[in-house]
Tab-separated table of C-alpha atoms in Angstrom:
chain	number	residue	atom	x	y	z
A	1	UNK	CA	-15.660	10.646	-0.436
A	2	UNK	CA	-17.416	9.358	2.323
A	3	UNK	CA	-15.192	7.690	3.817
A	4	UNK	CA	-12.891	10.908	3.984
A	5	UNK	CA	-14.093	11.516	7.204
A	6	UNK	CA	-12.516	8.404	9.787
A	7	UNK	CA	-15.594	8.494	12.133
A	8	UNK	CA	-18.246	7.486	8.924
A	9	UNK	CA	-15.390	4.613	8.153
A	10	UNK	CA	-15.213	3.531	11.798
A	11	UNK	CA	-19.216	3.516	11.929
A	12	UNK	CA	-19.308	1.236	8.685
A	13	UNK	CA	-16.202	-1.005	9.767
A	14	UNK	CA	-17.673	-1.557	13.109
A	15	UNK	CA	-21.055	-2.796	11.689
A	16	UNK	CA	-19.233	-5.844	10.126
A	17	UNK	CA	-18.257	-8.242	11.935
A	18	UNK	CA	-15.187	-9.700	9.528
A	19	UNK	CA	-13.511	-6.613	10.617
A	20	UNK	CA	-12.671	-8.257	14.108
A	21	UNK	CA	-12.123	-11.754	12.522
A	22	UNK	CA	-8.569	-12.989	12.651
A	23	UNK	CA	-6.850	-15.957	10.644
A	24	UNK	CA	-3.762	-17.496	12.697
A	25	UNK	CA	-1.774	-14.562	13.604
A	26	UNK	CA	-3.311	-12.441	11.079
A	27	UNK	CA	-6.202	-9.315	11.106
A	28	UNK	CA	-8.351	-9.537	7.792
A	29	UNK	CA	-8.329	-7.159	5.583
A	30	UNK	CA	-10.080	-4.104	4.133
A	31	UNK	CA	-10.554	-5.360	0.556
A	32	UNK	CA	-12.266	-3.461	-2.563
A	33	UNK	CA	-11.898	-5.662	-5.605
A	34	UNK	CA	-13.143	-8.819	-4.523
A	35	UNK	CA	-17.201	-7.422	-4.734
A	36	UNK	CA	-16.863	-5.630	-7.724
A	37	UNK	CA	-13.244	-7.141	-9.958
A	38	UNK	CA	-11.583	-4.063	-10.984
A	39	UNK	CA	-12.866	-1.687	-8.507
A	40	UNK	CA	-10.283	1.206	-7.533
A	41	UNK	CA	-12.424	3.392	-5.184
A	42	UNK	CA	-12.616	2.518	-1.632
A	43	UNK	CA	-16.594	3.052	-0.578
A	44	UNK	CA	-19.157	1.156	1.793
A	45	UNK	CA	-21.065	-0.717	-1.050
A	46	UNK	CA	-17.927	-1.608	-2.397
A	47	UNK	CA	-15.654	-2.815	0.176
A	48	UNK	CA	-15.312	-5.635	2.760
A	49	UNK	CA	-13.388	-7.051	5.041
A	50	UNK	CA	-11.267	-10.581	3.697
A	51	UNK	CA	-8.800	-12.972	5.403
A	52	UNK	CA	-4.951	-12.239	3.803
A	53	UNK	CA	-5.363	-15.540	1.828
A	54	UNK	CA	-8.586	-14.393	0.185
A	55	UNK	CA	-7.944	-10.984	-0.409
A	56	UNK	CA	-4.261	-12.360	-2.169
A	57	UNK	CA	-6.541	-14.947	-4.405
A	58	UNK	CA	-8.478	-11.848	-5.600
A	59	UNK	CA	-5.335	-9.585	-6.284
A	60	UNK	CA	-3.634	-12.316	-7.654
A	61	UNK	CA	-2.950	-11.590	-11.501
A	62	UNK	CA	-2.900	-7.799	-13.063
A	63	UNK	CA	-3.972	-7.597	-16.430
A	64	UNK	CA	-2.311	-6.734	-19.303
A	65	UNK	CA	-3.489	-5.763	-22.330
A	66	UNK	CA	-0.183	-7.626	-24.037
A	67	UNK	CA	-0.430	-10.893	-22.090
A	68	UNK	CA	-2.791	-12.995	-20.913
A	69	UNK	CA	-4.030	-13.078	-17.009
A	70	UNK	CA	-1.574	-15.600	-15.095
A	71	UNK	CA	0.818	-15.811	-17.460
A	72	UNK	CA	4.058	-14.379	-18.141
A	73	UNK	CA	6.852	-14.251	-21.275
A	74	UNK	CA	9.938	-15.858	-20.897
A	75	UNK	CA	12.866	-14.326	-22.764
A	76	UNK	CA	16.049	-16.845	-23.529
A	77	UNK	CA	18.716	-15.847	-21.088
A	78	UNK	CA	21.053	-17.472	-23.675
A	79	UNK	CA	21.205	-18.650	-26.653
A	80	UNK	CA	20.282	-22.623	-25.432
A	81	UNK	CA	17.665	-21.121	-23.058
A	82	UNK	CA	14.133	-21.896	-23.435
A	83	UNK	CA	11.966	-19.119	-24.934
A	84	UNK	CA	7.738	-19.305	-24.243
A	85	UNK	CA	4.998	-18.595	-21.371
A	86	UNK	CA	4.600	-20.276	-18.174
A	87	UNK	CA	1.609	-20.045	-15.691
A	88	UNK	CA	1.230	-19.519	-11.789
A	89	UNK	CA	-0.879	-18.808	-9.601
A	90	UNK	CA	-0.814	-17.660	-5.672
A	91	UNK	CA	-2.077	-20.683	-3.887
A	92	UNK	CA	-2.128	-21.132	-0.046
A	93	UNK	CA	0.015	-18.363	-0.050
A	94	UNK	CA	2.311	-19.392	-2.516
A	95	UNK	CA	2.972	-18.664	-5.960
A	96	UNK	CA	2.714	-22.245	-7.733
A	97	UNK	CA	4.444	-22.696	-10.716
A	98	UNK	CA	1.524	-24.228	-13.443
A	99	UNK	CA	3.868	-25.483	-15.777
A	100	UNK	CA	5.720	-24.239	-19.295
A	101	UNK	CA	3.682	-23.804	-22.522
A	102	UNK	CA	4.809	-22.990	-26.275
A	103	UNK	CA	1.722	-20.959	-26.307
A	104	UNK	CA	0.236	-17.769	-24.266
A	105	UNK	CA	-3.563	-19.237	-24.455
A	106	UNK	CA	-2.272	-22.888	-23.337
A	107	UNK	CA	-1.016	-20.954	-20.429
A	108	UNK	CA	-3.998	-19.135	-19.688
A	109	UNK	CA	-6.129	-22.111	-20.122
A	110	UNK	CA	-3.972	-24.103	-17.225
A	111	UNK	CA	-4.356	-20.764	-15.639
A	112	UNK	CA	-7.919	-20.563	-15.640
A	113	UNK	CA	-8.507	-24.003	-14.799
A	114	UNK	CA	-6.506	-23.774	-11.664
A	115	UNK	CA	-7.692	-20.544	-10.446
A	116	UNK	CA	-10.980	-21.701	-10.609
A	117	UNK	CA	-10.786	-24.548	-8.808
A	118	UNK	CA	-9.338	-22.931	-6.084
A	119	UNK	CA	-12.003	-20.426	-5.884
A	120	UNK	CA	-14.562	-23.217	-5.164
A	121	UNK	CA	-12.052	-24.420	-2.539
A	122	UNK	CA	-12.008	-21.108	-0.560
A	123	UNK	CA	-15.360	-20.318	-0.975
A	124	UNK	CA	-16.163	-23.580	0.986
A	125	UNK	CA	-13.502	-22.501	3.370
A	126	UNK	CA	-14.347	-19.774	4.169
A	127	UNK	CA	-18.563	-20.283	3.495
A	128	UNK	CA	-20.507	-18.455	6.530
A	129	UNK	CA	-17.868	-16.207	7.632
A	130	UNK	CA	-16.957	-14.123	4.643
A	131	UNK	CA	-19.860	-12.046	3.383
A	132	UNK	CA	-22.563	-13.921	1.207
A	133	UNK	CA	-21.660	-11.969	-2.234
A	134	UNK	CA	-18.433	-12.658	-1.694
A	135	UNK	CA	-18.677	-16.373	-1.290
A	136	UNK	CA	-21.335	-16.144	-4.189
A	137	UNK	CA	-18.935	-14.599	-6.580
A	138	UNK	CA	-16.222	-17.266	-5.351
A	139	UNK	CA	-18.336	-20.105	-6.257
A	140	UNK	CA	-19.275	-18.533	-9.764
A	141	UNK	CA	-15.659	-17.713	-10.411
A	142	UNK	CA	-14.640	-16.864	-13.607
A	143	UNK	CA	-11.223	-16.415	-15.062
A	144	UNK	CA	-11.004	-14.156	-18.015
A	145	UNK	CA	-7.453	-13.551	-20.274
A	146	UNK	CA	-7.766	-9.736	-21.230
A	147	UNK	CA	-9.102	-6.560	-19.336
A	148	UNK	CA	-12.593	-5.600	-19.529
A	149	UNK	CA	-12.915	-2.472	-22.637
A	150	UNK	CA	-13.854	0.525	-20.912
A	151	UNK	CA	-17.076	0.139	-22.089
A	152	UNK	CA	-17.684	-3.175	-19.913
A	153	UNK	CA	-17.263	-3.997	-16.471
A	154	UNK	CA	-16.068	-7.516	-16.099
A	155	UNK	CA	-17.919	-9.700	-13.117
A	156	UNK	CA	-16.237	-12.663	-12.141
């Protein structure tokens, strides 16, 4: 609601100075999930500003209440095709195949394991010029496979 009015977003934006940072060619990025996973609502205590790479990791995988996070079902084509789950994850702006699995949790788990080890590789990366809660939540990144109930409020 706030930030409904440009001038009281131009007076927060200007106080941080990741707004002016730039990675290669690109401008970071206004970001509101990566402090709070899940968050829809743009607002001061609840946004920052990330470089494209970060702001990708933390947008990476929706989740889905029939699959689990990073992985996806793969239908037979034909009748020799392959039927299962495969993971992947966006890495150095990529999406990385993780392999083939015969099961949606042995997916997840490859998932997880990758995902989080790349968080503790961009948290070092980036250590000292993203903000401190952000690199704090990189470095204590966890993966989970379902949404959070709407009862709970899932911190990575």
């Amino acid at each position: 609601e706030d930030w409904h009015n440009f001038q009281n977003f131009a007076e927060w934006a200007y106080k941080k100075p990741q707004a002016w940072f730039m990675e290669g060619e690109s401008i970071w990025e206004l970001d509101k999930d990566s402090l709070v996973e899940g968050n829809k609502v743009y607002r001061a205590d609840r946004c920052t500003f990330l470089p494209p790479e970060l702001n990708t990791f933390f947008s990476d995988s929706t989740w889905s209440k029939d699959t689990p996070r990073g992985v996806n079902y793969i239908k037979p084509a034909s009748d020799n095709s392959k039927e299962g789950w495969i993971a992947r994850c966006n890495m150095n702006g990529e999406r990385k195949y993780l392999g083939y699995f015969n099961d949606p949790m042995e997916a997840f788990y490859k998932y997880k394991e990758v995902k989080e080890s790349y968080a503790e590789v961009l948290a070092e990366k980036y250590k000292g010029r993203i903000e401190d809660d952000v690199y704090l939540r990189l470095r204590n990144f966890k993966v989970y496979p379902y949404p959070p109930t709407e009862d709970s409020e899932v911190k990575s």
